[in-house]
Amino acid sequence: MMPFIVEWLWSDALVWLLVVAAIGFALYTRRHPHLRAPWARVARSASGMAAATVLAAFVLVGLMDSLHYRAALPQQGGKTAYATEVRSLLDRVLEPLRLTREKTYSAPLATHLYAKETVQLQDGTEARVFPRLRHGGAHLKDPQADWCLDVAMKAFRGLTFGLLLWFVVAIGICAAVARGRDAGIEMVWRDAWAGRTEVPWRAVFCALGLLCILIGPVAALAPYYHVLGTDKVGQDVLYQALKSIRTGLVIGTLATLVMLPFALVLGLMAGYFKGWVDDLIQYLYTTLSSIPGVLLIAAAVLMMQVYIENHAELFPTTEIRADVRLLALCVILGVTSWTGLCRLLRGEALKLREMEYIQAAHAFGVSHWRVMMRHITPNVMHIVMIALVMDFSGLVLAEAVLSYVGVGVDPSMISFGTMINSARLEMAREPMVWWSLAAAFVFMLTLVLAANLFADAVRDAFDPRLIVGGRS
Amino acid sequence: MTRIRPGSFLPILALTLVLILALTAGCGGSAWNNPYPAADAGANILYSSFSERPKHLDPVQSYAENEFAFIANIYQPPLQYHYLKRPYELIPFGATEVPKPVYLDAAGKPLPDSAPAERVAYSEYVIRIKPGVKYQPHPAFAVDESGRPRYLALTAADLRGIDTLGDFRYTGTRELEAADYVHQIKRLAHPRLHSPILQLMGEYVVGLKELADELIKVAAKLPEGAAVDLAPYAVSGVRIIDRHSYAVRVRGKYPQFAYWLAMPFFAPVPPEADRFYDQPGMAKKNITLDWYPVGTGPYMLTVNNPNRQMVLERNPNYRGETYPAEGEPGDAAAGLLADAGKPLPFIDKVVFSLEKEQIPYWNKFLQGYYDASGIGSDTFDQAVQFGGQGDITLTEDMVKRGIRLQTSLATSVFYLGFNMLDPLVGAAAGERARKLRLAVSIAVDQEEFISIFRNGRGVPSHGPIPPGIFGYRDADAAGINPEVYEWRNGQPQRKSIEQAKKLLAEAGYPNGRDAKTGQPLLLHLDTTSSGADSKARLDWYINQFAKLGVQLVIRATDFNRLQDKLRRGTAQLYFLGWNADYPDPENFLFLLHGAQGRAQTQGENASNYKNAEFDQLFDRMKHMTNGPERQAIIDRMVTLLRHDAPWVWSYFPKDYTLHHGWVFNRKPNQMANNGLKYQRLDPALRAQRRREWNPPLLWPLALIVVALVLSAVPAVAAFRRRERRTATAGQR
Amino acid sequence: MTAYITRRLIYGLFVLVGVNVFTFALFFFVNSPDDMARAQLGAKRVTPEAVAKWKHERGYDKPLFLNEKSTGVAKLTDTVFFEKSAKLFVFEFGASDQGRNIGYDISTRMWPSLAVQLPAFIIGLLVYISFALLMAFFRATYLDFWGVVLCVLMMSISGLFYIIGGQFVFGKLWNLVPISGYDTGFDAIKFLALPVLIGVISGIGSSARWYRTIFLEEISKDYVRTARAKGLSETRVLFRHVLQNAMIPILTGVVVVIPLLFMGALITESFFGIPGLGSYTIDAISQQDFAIVRVMVFLGSVLYIIGLILTDISYTLVDPRVRFS
């Protein structure tokens, strides 16, 4: 028997398809110098590379959270049964965070609950005290005396380890670069820090260093404390923030991707064929874009709910239901945002079809489809690329707002939107519970900021004059 | 610098903003953040809120707590609940006394009060109303010099320039008559109004159902847009005796009818009002009875802008009611009897503001802009603390502000229901399913739920009847639910999770796995998820089931879908709650009566629970008067329920409310919604406190302006430098 | 010109027909009339008869698109679609599922929305342009660099945080403005100050950055170099030439949103308790009052199309070279 079976959720499949496509695209690009050139320009942007480093960390977390499995249950009667809960690799790694649930709120790194509780004292009387946490700082004998030193020691150890890791990775990068250039590692290292390398490795090292400095102590403290505190039902906030990353990434990428084929085909057809095809397609996207987005999304999400309810047998577990709803949200977000891209592609196709080489192709009797596939599509890919990265941050932000309105992701799914939505009431508490909101704020800001900076770099490299998207 | 640079725009903007604010809010000495007009600062106005706009204010349609909060103060049904006394007691309101039913046999002959229920074919209630009661001023009653009604034959031209009821210049009034009460009973059968109690009352009030059927036919024949005139029709069981009395005939013995008489469904509505509002063109301007009530009660609705504000003002024609002179023991000490004998109401005006979000509401309460507030679980620790002996007191901060706390047990019950039609957990699976249900009942730790989500504002329930209602038994050695609890150390203790696991194993699911197939057990919970708390709540439930090794699948859905599933009987587990209509155990036990099965009869028994013995006992208990015999039957019924466990008995909520020191005579009353008239205010104290609590902090604003100006300095320097350089560069 | 606008109007009408058919199909797939009835009739003691009665009264018991039982034109007009959707074209909005007149509600709720949106729009435009102009003036210096960083940072923060934070700081900590609420007339200012401020601030990031790109593009053009060569000071160049020319793309870009200001801001209004169309829409969604949602969709589309036409017109006004084809 297998210790687990892999469970492919729909969004997982799409995410990994995207990864495979991205790798394929990268390999293809490597072999074509004219495609490589703009990417080389991206690689020369300091802010872009630093942002890419941070994004890579987020993507790593998101990918780990996109490998789902169901664990085998202990044997019973010779047959193997598998748990119904679907867990991801990230859940497995973060098990110490997921399972160490407290009763209710506790502050970051706290050893005691944030709310008083009535407990029975030894002499039989009752008192209201802050009880010790079940897990956070449970290894301390006398929290008051030991806490400070313990946290400092663990943080320091984590920091050291983080710096060590950083050094190893940085040296590794230098070594790789050195091999490519046939130079000494030391030389590359010095060049990198002096800013003399073509790729701004200094920015990458700085971003990487910052990440390691943060991750090291957190990783060292996390098994013993709730580094970002716990929420109302005692779940670790750090765990939730990390789980939110996948939701954000999936929405940010898949929403554009699922509608990409439509936008591409329709936009190019409109621009290429002109005439009634153009009129029809223009009519289609004017109609769609004139419908207020939120209302369209609300209606579609409610519709999806009806479908799920009526076909409950297709969606046996909470995770699958949530996943389907997430995908539906992606599709509908895509529907509301593809029109802009479609318009741009149409304009570009209009320009391209008048080019001499296209006219020449026509003269040689090349079929329309072939012309579109071979000659036009490759020449608009930069617009698609830019739209993809520029839309990303807007979509992540949109998710939070939609969840507030109640038409966002499934309530059982952890996302930035659901985190903010449940944390917004905590601001009114006295003493204030700030850590859930702060965690959502910081993680979201970092993700969106990195995405924005990276998008800027990509746009500048591909087509600095193109203004994409009206979403603000 | 002579020219205004664009960069200096921001500080200027901030400055003007400050100036405008200072001008508008600063004058009059009231605080900057006062959301009300400064002129009202010292007025005798109570400030309250509503979170959702009321759907109906028509007394035959309205059936929701938030709607009753308004109309219970406007309309005057025959009876009301005593404000102070507990247990709840009916006293006359529109009537002169609480009517005693006269029992009649099938032939219409009177029977003695002691007659057995089977022989009683009808009960007749004769209701005498107080003479001299006047309606609130309203245009429907306005008459011109010659005594003809002014506004009952309006044309489209007359309605020009009229957008709200207040735009009618003239108003009038007239005396309340018994005929108005009878008119309202007819309105229950109105084909265009959808009274939620028509079905139920149709079974009891003689002739009501027949009238409803007849009126549907009448309405179908009318041309589109034409109003249905009720005047020519009558309910055969309701008759007007004279100007000030009328009689209602009810099928069988139905002692609960008196409670219905205390609800707005039986309040008087003048036929003029229907004639007035039915005129063409009114509905288009949203001038309907559903929107502008006409009553004889202590208050009248003068502003109805549910997007922002609803205002109740004292009805100038309301007379004759005084503050009660007696109450529960302890009321005198609490100062609740100080105003005894004084005429009601005390407060001139009540302003309800729309407040959807909890945070602004709570903050405004602390700033003194709302006079009373509930306590949410997020604001609990700030307001309330537990004393050494587990008693509840306000926190120091609250005490310093002069805030007072009141607690009361709500007459509601919350439960996690099993659908008894479900093949896995329902009746079909017999004893196996019963053990499974019990195991779940034990595993879901209500005590923890109450402590996390309600901060202890609730009592774990041991049965369906909440405290304060006849038939409730305290959870003492004899009163606990022995299926889920055991009596240890002088208090009820939830059975251990091991015992629950044992039950689960006996049910055929050792460790949450099917003994035969080894498949893990899946249970499905259908629920609406709304509010910021819902995710935490659902996570908590999943964990409770996980203690048994059972996986709970949450099917989050919207309200419509949930209702639909319950109706079709396809849900497995679900949450619901019930608020008492009236303080009688029948109103709770009927939720599990077989004949009320949701899937078969669209009744209120959403669990579709059916137990022959229970149903039989229910029919007997229904029309008994409270006494040891009724208690014995109820005890037996509750024992049956505990054994079958169709619900996970969850909790009875406890309401905590806070009010400021300038509000007097507040006492929570779960049955009555017309408490406004008893309350009194000290507006001078409130005005003073508001000033003390809300000093505007100006230094941060000044700091921002200074920071902006300072940040402009290097910009200016750079600007100068650049200006010079480009100028020279240009000349080169 | 007139012929062109007429053509655009007719096209707009066609788009509206499309919107209508699309939303109608969507909404009736989501919510059967039964659902609507039950949602509106409440939870306690609802009977099938009451549902049937409710549906009949509001005309939801008719067939959706084609009425076989009727004759002639009534086959098409005596349907839910005609009753509920086609009438929108003559601005007959009908009654909400709760029975209130929607047209009346919209006409009263429009003004509070506008009271927030219009100041936010105008002040916003001024602030963004001056901020962008400053950045353009200081281009390629540290001021420009940090300005852009600030912009990117500000546009990376979710709007929800601005609202939550603003209410907390200005309303609760500093007692400067009422936390929420609304009033008519002059008193409205104290309620509007914070929502307007937040509206402006939350837009700074993306807008100022966008305008900066436009300015920079303009600055790089030949005529600017010529002007500078003539010895004009940088300020003069910026204000006289760059600003004037850059206003064309900026203004034509924002014209499209002006009609949509009527629709209000969804989240802001419900957080601040402003009785505008935004909170109206949110309420309708949460109460599943689809009659209102349908009307709002229609209204939104109408305003968007008006915006498009206005954009077309404004192009011709600022740039006479644009031809109508």
mmCIF file of C-alpha atoms in Angstrom, chain A residues 53-291:
data_model
loop_
_atom_site.group_PDB
_atom_site.id
_atom_site.type_symbol
_atom_site.label_atom_id
_atom_site.label_comp_id
_atom_site.label_asym_id
_atom_site.label_seq_id
_atom_site.Cartn_x
_atom_site.Cartn_y
_atom_site.Cartn_z
ATOM 1 C CA THR A 53 13.839 37.079 -5.846
ATOM 2 C CA VAL A 54 11.068 37.863 -3.390
ATOM 3 C CA LEU A 55 8.435 36.636 -5.824
ATOM 4 C CA ALA A 56 10.351 33.410 -6.247
ATOM 5 C CA ALA A 57 10.087 32.808 -2.511
ATOM 6 C CA PHE A 58 6.342 33.364 -2.679
ATOM 7 C CA VAL A 59 5.992 31.123 -5.715
ATOM 8 C CA LEU A 60 7.941 28.394 -3.935
ATOM 9 C CA VAL A 61 5.481 28.503 -1.057
ATOM 10 C CA GLY A 62 2.562 28.574 -3.476
ATOM 11 C CA LEU A 63 3.855 25.572 -5.415
ATOM 12 C CA MET A 64 4.416 23.585 -2.252
ATOM 13 C CA ASP A 65 0.828 24.329 -1.411
ATOM 14 C CA SER A 66 -0.273 23.056 -4.809
ATOM 15 C CA LEU A 67 0.784 19.460 -4.294
ATOM 16 C CA HIS A 68 -2.127 17.780 -2.583
ATOM 17 C CA TYR A 69 -2.420 14.309 -1.208
ATOM 18 C CA ARG A 70 -4.569 12.187 1.029
ATOM 19 C CA ALA A 71 -2.785 10.245 3.686
ATOM 20 C CA ALA A 72 -3.496 6.588 4.359
ATOM 21 C CA LEU A 73 -5.336 5.820 7.552
ATOM 22 C CA PRO A 74 -4.055 3.190 9.961
ATOM 23 C CA GLN A 75 -4.822 -0.312 8.700
ATOM 24 C CA GLN A 76 -8.113 -1.745 9.720
ATOM 25 C CA GLY A 77 -9.266 -5.163 8.688
ATOM 26 C CA GLY A 78 -6.669 -5.585 5.950
ATOM 27 C CA LYS A 79 -8.072 -2.885 3.716
ATOM 28 C CA THR A 80 -6.434 0.418 3.114
ATOM 29 C CA ALA A 81 -8.523 3.504 3.385
ATOM 30 C CA TYR A 82 -7.405 7.035 2.808
ATOM 31 C CA ALA A 83 -8.299 10.070 4.803
ATOM 32 C CA THR A 84 -10.845 12.344 3.262
ATOM 33 C CA GLU A 85 -8.979 15.478 4.207
ATOM 34 C CA VAL A 86 -6.880 16.785 1.379
ATOM 35 C CA ARG A 87 -3.564 18.143 2.578
ATOM 36 C CA SER A 88 -0.796 19.815 0.707
ATOM 37 C CA LEU A 89 2.936 19.465 0.950
ATOM 38 C CA LEU A 90 3.004 22.832 2.667
ATOM 39 C CA ASP A 91 0.555 21.580 5.281
ATOM 40 C CA ARG A 92 2.896 18.692 5.897
ATOM 41 C CA VAL A 93 5.894 20.989 6.312
ATOM 42 C CA LEU A 94 3.954 23.364 8.515
ATOM 43 C CA GLU A 95 2.390 20.604 10.580
ATOM 44 C CA PRO A 96 3.847 22.049 13.798
ATOM 45 C CA LEU A 97 1.975 25.251 13.047
ATOM 46 C CA ARG A 98 -1.239 23.678 11.857
ATOM 47 C CA LEU A 99 -1.691 21.281 14.731
ATOM 48 C CA THR A 100 -0.633 23.489 17.617
ATOM 49 C CA ARG A 101 -3.964 25.098 18.109
ATOM 50 C CA GLU A 102 -4.658 27.260 21.120
ATOM 51 C CA LYS A 103 -8.033 28.034 22.565
ATOM 52 C CA THR A 104 -8.346 31.593 21.349
ATOM 53 C CA TYR A 105 -6.304 34.751 20.757
ATOM 54 C CA SER A 106 -2.690 34.953 21.778
ATOM 55 C CA ALA A 107 -0.245 37.709 20.924
ATOM 56 C CA PRO A 108 2.836 37.114 18.772
ATOM 57 C CA LEU A 109 5.423 35.041 20.656
ATOM 58 C CA ALA A 110 3.179 34.997 23.710
ATOM 59 C CA THR A 111 3.209 32.320 26.354
ATOM 60 C CA HIS A 112 -0.214 33.146 27.736
ATOM 61 C CA LEU A 113 -3.648 33.559 26.219
ATOM 62 C CA TYR A 114 -4.809 37.056 25.376
ATOM 63 C CA ALA A 115 -8.097 36.692 27.221
ATOM 64 C CA LYS A 116 -8.646 35.963 30.861
ATOM 65 C CA GLU A 117 -10.304 32.752 31.879
ATOM 66 C CA THR A 118 -11.894 31.478 35.012
ATOM 67 C CA VAL A 119 -9.786 28.720 36.516
ATOM 68 C CA GLN A 120 -10.159 26.763 39.682
ATOM 69 C CA LEU A 121 -7.303 27.341 42.084
ATOM 70 C CA GLN A 122 -5.950 24.660 44.357
ATOM 71 C CA ASP A 123 -7.791 25.980 47.373
ATOM 72 C CA GLY A 124 -11.088 25.610 45.516
ATOM 73 C CA THR A 125 -11.662 29.288 44.770
ATOM 74 C CA GLU A 126 -12.005 30.591 41.257
ATOM 75 C CA ALA A 127 -9.936 33.324 39.713
ATOM 76 C CA ARG A 128 -9.708 35.118 36.404
ATOM 77 C CA VAL A 129 -6.206 34.749 35.035
ATOM 78 C CA PHE A 130 -4.418 34.622 31.710
ATOM 79 C CA PRO A 131 -3.901 30.879 31.261
ATOM 80 C CA ARG A 132 -0.736 29.411 29.780
ATOM 81 C CA LEU A 133 -0.881 28.435 26.136
ATOM 82 C CA ARG A 134 -1.098 24.770 25.267
ATOM 83 C CA HIS A 135 1.759 24.988 22.767
ATOM 84 C CA GLY A 136 3.235 28.459 22.538
ATOM 85 C CA GLY A 137 6.215 28.580 24.885
ATOM 86 C CA ALA A 138 5.047 25.404 26.573
ATOM 87 C CA HIS A 139 8.647 24.245 27.012
ATOM 88 C CA LEU A 140 9.403 27.113 29.379
ATOM 89 C CA LYS A 141 9.281 26.349 33.074
ATOM 90 C CA ASP A 142 9.007 29.909 34.275
ATOM 91 C CA PRO A 143 7.918 32.045 31.331
ATOM 92 C CA GLN A 144 8.405 35.310 33.116
ATOM 93 C CA ALA A 145 12.059 34.686 33.814
ATOM 94 C CA ASP A 146 13.056 32.555 30.829
ATOM 95 C CA TRP A 147 11.013 33.949 27.971
ATOM 96 C CA CYS A 148 13.203 36.851 26.970
ATOM 97 C CA LEU A 149 16.440 34.900 26.919
ATOM 98 C CA ASP A 150 14.856 31.906 25.229
ATOM 99 C CA VAL A 151 13.376 33.976 22.410
ATOM 100 C CA ALA A 152 16.604 35.884 21.953
ATOM 101 C CA MET A 153 18.675 32.693 21.891
ATOM 102 C CA LYS A 154 16.396 30.961 19.419
ATOM 103 C CA ALA A 155 16.173 34.024 17.237
ATOM 104 C CA PHE A 156 19.924 34.408 17.265
ATOM 105 C CA ARG A 157 20.453 30.783 16.350
ATOM 106 C CA GLY A 158 17.908 31.172 13.528
ATOM 107 C CA LEU A 159 19.632 34.317 12.372
ATOM 108 C CA THR A 160 23.003 32.634 12.261
ATOM 109 C CA PHE A 161 21.570 29.761 10.349
ATOM 110 C CA GLY A 162 19.782 32.143 7.993
ATOM 111 C CA LEU A 163 22.958 34.062 7.283
ATOM 112 C CA LEU A 164 24.838 30.838 6.711
ATOM 113 C CA LEU A 165 22.223 29.725 4.239
ATOM 114 C CA TRP A 166 22.366 33.063 2.523
ATOM 115 C CA PHE A 167 26.122 32.856 2.221
ATOM 116 C CA VAL A 168 25.975 29.364 0.768
ATOM 117 C CA VAL A 169 23.352 30.315 -1.807
ATOM 118 C CA ALA A 170 25.150 33.506 -2.743
ATOM 119 C CA ILE A 171 28.428 31.668 -3.188
ATOM 120 C CA GLY A 172 26.569 29.053 -5.199
ATOM 121 C CA ILE A 173 25.246 31.724 -7.537
ATOM 122 C CA CYS A 174 28.706 33.214 -7.866
ATOM 123 C CA ALA A 175 30.115 29.806 -8.650
ATOM 124 C CA ALA A 176 27.531 29.267 -11.361
ATOM 125 C CA VAL A 177 28.225 32.669 -12.856
ATOM 126 C CA ALA A 178 31.942 32.068 -12.593
ATOM 127 C CA ARG A 179 31.648 28.833 -14.537
ATOM 128 C CA GLY A 180 29.766 30.569 -17.286
ATOM 129 C CA ARG A 181 32.335 33.317 -17.530
ATOM 130 C CA ASP A 182 35.365 31.216 -16.931
ATOM 131 C CA ALA A 183 36.424 33.416 -14.047
ATOM 132 C CA GLY A 184 37.208 32.871 -10.375
ATOM 133 C CA ILE A 185 34.427 32.776 -7.802
ATOM 134 C CA GLU A 186 36.161 35.387 -5.744
ATOM 135 C CA MET A 187 36.357 37.698 -8.668
ATOM 136 C CA VAL A 188 32.672 37.341 -9.456
ATOM 137 C CA TRP A 189 31.863 37.904 -5.813
ATOM 138 C CA ARG A 190 33.813 41.134 -5.757
ATOM 139 C CA ASP A 191 32.374 42.273 -9.075
ATOM 140 C CA ALA A 192 28.891 41.532 -7.904
ATOM 141 C CA TRP A 193 29.262 43.656 -4.814
ATOM 142 C CA ALA A 194 30.895 46.443 -6.713
ATOM 143 C CA GLY A 195 27.972 46.443 -9.142
ATOM 144 C CA ARG A 196 30.159 45.539 -12.105
ATOM 145 C CA THR A 197 28.228 42.447 -13.191
ATOM 146 C CA GLU A 198 25.744 42.643 -16.025
ATOM 147 C CA VAL A 199 22.993 41.103 -13.944
ATOM 148 C CA PRO A 200 22.692 43.171 -10.756
ATOM 149 C CA TRP A 201 23.571 40.347 -8.410
ATOM 150 C CA ARG A 202 24.044 42.823 -5.619
ATOM 151 C CA ALA A 203 20.314 43.563 -5.566
ATOM 152 C CA VAL A 204 19.536 39.857 -5.660
ATOM 153 C CA PHE A 205 21.927 39.181 -2.797
ATOM 154 C CA CYS A 206 20.437 41.998 -0.776
ATOM 155 C CA ALA A 207 16.877 40.774 -1.299
ATOM 156 C CA LEU A 208 17.966 37.236 -0.581
ATOM 157 C CA GLY A 209 19.793 38.379 2.531
ATOM 158 C CA LEU A 210 16.757 40.201 3.782
ATOM 159 C CA LEU A 211 14.617 37.122 3.220
ATOM 160 C CA CYS A 212 17.097 34.874 5.007
ATOM 161 C CA ILE A 213 17.409 37.260 7.929
ATOM 162 C CA LEU A 214 13.641 37.158 8.324
ATOM 163 C CA ILE A 215 13.038 33.511 7.603
ATOM 164 C CA GLY A 216 15.868 32.217 9.789
ATOM 165 C CA PRO A 217 14.645 33.464 13.165
ATOM 166 C CA VAL A 218 11.012 32.822 12.254
ATOM 167 C CA ALA A 219 11.777 29.238 11.318
ATOM 168 C CA ALA A 220 13.749 28.811 14.516
ATOM 169 C CA LEU A 221 10.994 30.226 16.696
ATOM 170 C CA ALA A 222 7.968 28.766 14.928
ATOM 171 C CA PRO A 223 8.122 25.274 16.440
ATOM 172 C CA TYR A 224 8.076 26.749 19.937
ATOM 173 C CA TYR A 225 6.007 29.899 19.670
ATOM 174 C CA HIS A 226 3.239 31.381 17.583
ATOM 175 C CA VAL A 227 5.428 33.911 15.849
ATOM 176 C CA LEU A 228 2.519 35.972 14.583
ATOM 177 C CA GLY A 229 0.123 35.026 17.336
ATOM 178 C CA THR A 230 -3.130 33.122 17.009
ATOM 179 C CA ASP A 231 -6.590 34.094 15.841
ATOM 180 C CA LYS A 232 -9.975 33.824 17.485
ATOM 181 C CA VAL A 233 -10.102 30.040 17.409
ATOM 182 C CA GLY A 234 -6.446 29.712 18.230
ATOM 183 C CA GLN A 235 -5.093 28.979 14.767
ATOM 184 C CA ASP A 236 -1.597 30.127 14.020
ATOM 185 C CA VAL A 237 -1.665 33.368 12.039
ATOM 186 C CA LEU A 238 1.655 32.651 10.349
ATOM 187 C CA TYR A 239 0.183 29.440 8.959
ATOM 188 C CA GLN A 240 -2.819 31.312 7.609
ATOM 189 C CA ALA A 241 -0.674 34.004 6.049
ATOM 190 C CA LEU A 242 1.431 31.362 4.310
ATOM 191 C CA LYS A 243 -1.669 29.522 3.104
ATOM 192 C CA SER A 244 -3.098 32.764 1.730
ATOM 193 C CA ILE A 245 -0.160 33.055 -0.634
ATOM 194 C CA ARG A 246 -1.361 30.251 -2.872
ATOM 195 C CA THR A 247 -4.853 31.700 -3.127
ATOM 196 C CA GLY A 248 -3.425 35.059 -4.112
ATOM 197 C CA LEU A 249 -1.041 33.564 -6.646
ATOM 198 C CA VAL A 250 -3.680 31.336 -8.194
ATOM 199 C CA ILE A 251 -6.121 34.185 -8.605
ATOM 200 C CA GLY A 252 -3.449 36.545 -9.868
ATOM 201 C CA THR A 253 -2.189 34.190 -12.555
ATOM 202 C CA LEU A 254 -5.035 31.883 -13.504
ATOM 203 C CA ALA A 255 -7.597 34.651 -13.867
ATOM 204 C CA THR A 256 -5.638 36.129 -16.739
ATOM 205 C CA LEU A 257 -4.578 32.765 -18.097
ATOM 206 C CA VAL A 258 -7.965 31.089 -18.349
ATOM 207 C CA MET A 259 -9.279 33.871 -20.499
ATOM 208 C CA LEU A 260 -6.037 34.328 -22.411
ATOM 209 C CA PRO A 261 -6.974 32.031 -25.328
ATOM 210 C CA PHE A 262 -10.219 33.927 -25.865
ATOM 211 C CA ALA A 263 -8.596 37.315 -25.673
ATOM 212 C CA LEU A 264 -5.812 36.211 -27.990
ATOM 213 C CA VAL A 265 -7.962 34.536 -30.620
ATOM 214 C CA LEU A 266 -10.728 37.128 -30.606
ATOM 215 C CA GLY A 267 -8.427 40.127 -30.454
ATOM 216 C CA LEU A 268 -6.258 38.885 -33.300
ATOM 217 C CA MET A 269 -9.232 37.853 -35.386
ATOM 218 C CA ALA A 270 -10.833 41.248 -34.962
ATOM 219 C CA GLY A 271 -7.723 43.069 -36.003
ATOM 220 C CA TYR A 272 -6.744 40.685 -38.745
ATOM 221 C CA PHE A 273 -10.014 40.056 -40.531
ATOM 222 C CA LYS A 274 -11.618 43.439 -39.899
ATOM 223 C CA GLY A 275 -15.088 43.828 -41.382
ATOM 224 C CA TRP A 276 -18.008 42.059 -39.740
ATOM 225 C CA VAL A 277 -15.782 39.822 -37.625
ATOM 226 C CA ASP A 278 -14.257 42.937 -36.122
ATOM 227 C CA ASP A 279 -17.683 44.492 -35.552
ATOM 228 C CA LEU A 280 -19.004 41.393 -33.869
ATOM 229 C CA ILE A 281 -16.019 41.000 -31.575
ATOM 230 C CA GLN A 282 -15.977 44.669 -30.722
ATOM 231 C CA TYR A 283 -19.648 44.453 -29.889
ATOM 232 C CA LEU A 284 -18.980 41.465 -27.675
ATOM 233 C CA TYR A 285 -16.294 43.101 -25.624
ATOM 234 C CA THR A 286 -17.989 46.471 -25.409
ATOM 235 C CA THR A 287 -21.046 44.725 -24.041
ATOM 236 C CA LEU A 288 -19.083 42.734 -21.517
ATOM 237 C CA SER A 289 -16.950 45.627 -20.380
ATOM 238 C CA SER A 290 -19.937 47.895 -19.952
ATOM 239 C CA ILE A 291 -21.379 45.643 -17.251
#
